[in-house]
mmCIF file of C-alpha atoms in Angstrom:
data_model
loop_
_atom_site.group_PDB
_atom_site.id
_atom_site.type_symbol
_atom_site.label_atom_id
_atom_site.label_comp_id
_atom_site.label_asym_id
_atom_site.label_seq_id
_atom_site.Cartn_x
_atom_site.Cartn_y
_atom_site.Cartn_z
ATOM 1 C CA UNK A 1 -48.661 14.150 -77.000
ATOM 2 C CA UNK A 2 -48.556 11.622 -79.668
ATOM 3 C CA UNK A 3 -50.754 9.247 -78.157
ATOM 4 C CA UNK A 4 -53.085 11.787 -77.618
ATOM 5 C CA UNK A 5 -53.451 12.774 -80.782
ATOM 6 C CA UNK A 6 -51.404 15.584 -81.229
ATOM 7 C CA UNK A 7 -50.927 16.670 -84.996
ATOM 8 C CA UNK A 8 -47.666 17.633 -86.769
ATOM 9 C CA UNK A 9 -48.284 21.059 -86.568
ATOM 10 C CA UNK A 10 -48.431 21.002 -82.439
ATOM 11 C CA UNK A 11 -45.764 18.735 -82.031
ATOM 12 C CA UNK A 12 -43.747 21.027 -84.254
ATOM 13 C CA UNK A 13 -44.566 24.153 -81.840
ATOM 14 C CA UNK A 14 -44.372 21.986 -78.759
ATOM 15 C CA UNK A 15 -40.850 21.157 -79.654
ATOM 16 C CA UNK A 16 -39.539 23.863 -81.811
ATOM 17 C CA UNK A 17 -38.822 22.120 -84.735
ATOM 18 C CA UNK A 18 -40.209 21.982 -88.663
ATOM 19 C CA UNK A 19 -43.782 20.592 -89.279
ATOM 20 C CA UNK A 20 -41.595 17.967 -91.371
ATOM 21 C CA UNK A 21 -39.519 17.062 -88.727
ATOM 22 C CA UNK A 22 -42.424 16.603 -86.149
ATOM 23 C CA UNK A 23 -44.504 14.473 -89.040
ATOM 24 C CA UNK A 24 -41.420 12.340 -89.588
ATOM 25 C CA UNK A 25 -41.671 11.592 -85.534
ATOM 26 C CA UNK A 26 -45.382 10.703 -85.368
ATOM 27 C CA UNK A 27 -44.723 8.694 -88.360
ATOM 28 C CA UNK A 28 -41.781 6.760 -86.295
ATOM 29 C CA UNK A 29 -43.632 6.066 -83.617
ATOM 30 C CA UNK A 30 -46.531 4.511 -84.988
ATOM 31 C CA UNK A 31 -44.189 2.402 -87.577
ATOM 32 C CA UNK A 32 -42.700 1.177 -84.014
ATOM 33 C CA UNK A 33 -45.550 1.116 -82.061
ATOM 34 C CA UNK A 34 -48.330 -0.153 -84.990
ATOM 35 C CA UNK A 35 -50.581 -1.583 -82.301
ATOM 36 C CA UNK A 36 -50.891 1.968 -80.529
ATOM 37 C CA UNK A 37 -52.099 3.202 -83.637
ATOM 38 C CA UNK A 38 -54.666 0.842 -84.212
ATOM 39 C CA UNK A 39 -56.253 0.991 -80.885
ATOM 40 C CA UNK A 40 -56.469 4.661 -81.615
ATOM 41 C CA UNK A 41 -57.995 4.672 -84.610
ATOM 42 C CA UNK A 42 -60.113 1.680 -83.161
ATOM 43 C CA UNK A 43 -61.599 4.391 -80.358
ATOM 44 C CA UNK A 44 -62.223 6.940 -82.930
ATOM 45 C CA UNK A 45 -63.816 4.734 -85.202
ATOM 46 C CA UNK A 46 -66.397 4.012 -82.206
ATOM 47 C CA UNK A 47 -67.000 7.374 -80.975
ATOM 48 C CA UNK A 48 -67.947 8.144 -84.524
ATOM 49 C CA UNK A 49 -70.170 5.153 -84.746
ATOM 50 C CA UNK A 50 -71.805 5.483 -80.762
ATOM 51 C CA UNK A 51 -71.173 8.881 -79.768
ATOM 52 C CA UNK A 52 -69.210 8.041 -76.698
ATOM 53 C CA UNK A 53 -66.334 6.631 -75.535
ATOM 54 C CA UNK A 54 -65.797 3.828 -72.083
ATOM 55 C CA UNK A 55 -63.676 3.287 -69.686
ATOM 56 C CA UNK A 56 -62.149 -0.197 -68.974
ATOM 57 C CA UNK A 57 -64.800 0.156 -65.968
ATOM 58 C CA UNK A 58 -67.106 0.882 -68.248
ATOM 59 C CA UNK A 59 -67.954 5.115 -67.344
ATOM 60 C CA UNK A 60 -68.884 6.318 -70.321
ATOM 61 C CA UNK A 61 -68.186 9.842 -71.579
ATOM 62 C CA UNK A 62 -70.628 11.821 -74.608
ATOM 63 C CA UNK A 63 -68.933 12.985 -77.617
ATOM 64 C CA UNK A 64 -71.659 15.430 -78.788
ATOM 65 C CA UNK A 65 -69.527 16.598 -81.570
ATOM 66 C CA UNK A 66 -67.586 13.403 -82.788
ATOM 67 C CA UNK A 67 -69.442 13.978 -86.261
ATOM 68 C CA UNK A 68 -69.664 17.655 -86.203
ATOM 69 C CA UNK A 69 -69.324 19.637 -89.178
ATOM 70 C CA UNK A 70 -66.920 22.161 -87.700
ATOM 71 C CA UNK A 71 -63.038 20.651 -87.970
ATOM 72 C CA UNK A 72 -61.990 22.255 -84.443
ATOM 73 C CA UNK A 73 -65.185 21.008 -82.586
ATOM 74 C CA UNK A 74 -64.418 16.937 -84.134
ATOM 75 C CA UNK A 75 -61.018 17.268 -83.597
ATOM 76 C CA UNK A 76 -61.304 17.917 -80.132
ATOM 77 C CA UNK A 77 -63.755 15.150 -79.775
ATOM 78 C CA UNK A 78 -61.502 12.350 -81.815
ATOM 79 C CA UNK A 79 -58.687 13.403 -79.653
ATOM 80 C CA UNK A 80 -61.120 12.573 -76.394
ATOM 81 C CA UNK A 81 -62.059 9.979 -77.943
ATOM 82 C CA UNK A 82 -58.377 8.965 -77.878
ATOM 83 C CA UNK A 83 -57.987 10.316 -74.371
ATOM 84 C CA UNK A 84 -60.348 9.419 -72.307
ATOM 85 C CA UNK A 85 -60.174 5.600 -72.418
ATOM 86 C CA UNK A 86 -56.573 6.190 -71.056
ATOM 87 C CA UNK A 87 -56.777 8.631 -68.783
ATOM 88 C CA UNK A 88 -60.692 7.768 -67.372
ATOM 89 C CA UNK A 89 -59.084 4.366 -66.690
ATOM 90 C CA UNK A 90 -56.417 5.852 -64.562
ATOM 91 C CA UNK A 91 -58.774 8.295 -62.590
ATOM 92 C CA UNK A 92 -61.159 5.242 -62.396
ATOM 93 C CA UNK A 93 -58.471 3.135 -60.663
ATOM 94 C CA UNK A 94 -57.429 5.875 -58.391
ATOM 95 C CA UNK A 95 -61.074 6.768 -57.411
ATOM 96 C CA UNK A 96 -61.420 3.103 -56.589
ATOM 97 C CA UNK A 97 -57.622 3.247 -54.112
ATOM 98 C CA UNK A 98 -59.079 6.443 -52.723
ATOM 99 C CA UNK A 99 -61.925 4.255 -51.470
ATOM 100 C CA UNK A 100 -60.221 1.618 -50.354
ATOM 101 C CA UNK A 101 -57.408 3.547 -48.559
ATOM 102 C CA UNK A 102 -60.552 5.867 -46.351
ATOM 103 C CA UNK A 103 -62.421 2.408 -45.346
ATOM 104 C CA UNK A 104 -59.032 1.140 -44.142
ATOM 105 C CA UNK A 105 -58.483 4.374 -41.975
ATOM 106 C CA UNK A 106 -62.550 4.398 -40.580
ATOM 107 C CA UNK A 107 -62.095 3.884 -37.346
ATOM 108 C CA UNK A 108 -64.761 1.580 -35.775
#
């Protein structure tokens, strides 16, 4: 969940451990992993500036409340922000085997 954003306080109920414990394990990995971090903050930073987020295909998803007022409403959208890049990537390539695989099987 860490790459996706996940805070101390979910990673501590996720795993059953102290919010100081789970804080000292985000803080680990990104210490180890700096770069994963920036690109993180790097997608935020654009949904906050745009208002959406792309895929490495370029499908873009709307992040109506990226700079909403409400904490729980921006959270969720800084955390797709995070997401989607990653995982719309992935569905992208799949959608694009799926396509491939049914024109091989066509039969003439």
């Amino acid at each position: 969940g860490i790459i996706y954003g996940i805070s101390d306080f979910g990673l501590s109920r996720d795993l059953g451990i102290t919010r100081g414990e789970a804080k000292n394990y985000i803080d680990l990995y990104f210490s180890r992993y700096p770069k994963v971090k920036e690109y993180m903050d790097r997608m935020v930073q654009e949904a906050h500036e745009t208002g959406k987020v792309r895929t490495m295909f370029g499908r873009q998803r709307e992040l109506p409340d990226i700079n909403s007022r409400n904490f729980n409403r921006r959270s969720f959208a800084e955390r797709t922000a995070m997401n989607t890049p990653i995982q719309g990537t992935a569905a992208d390539i799949i959608k694009l085997a799926m396509n491939q695989v049914e024109q091989k099987l066509e039969i003439p």
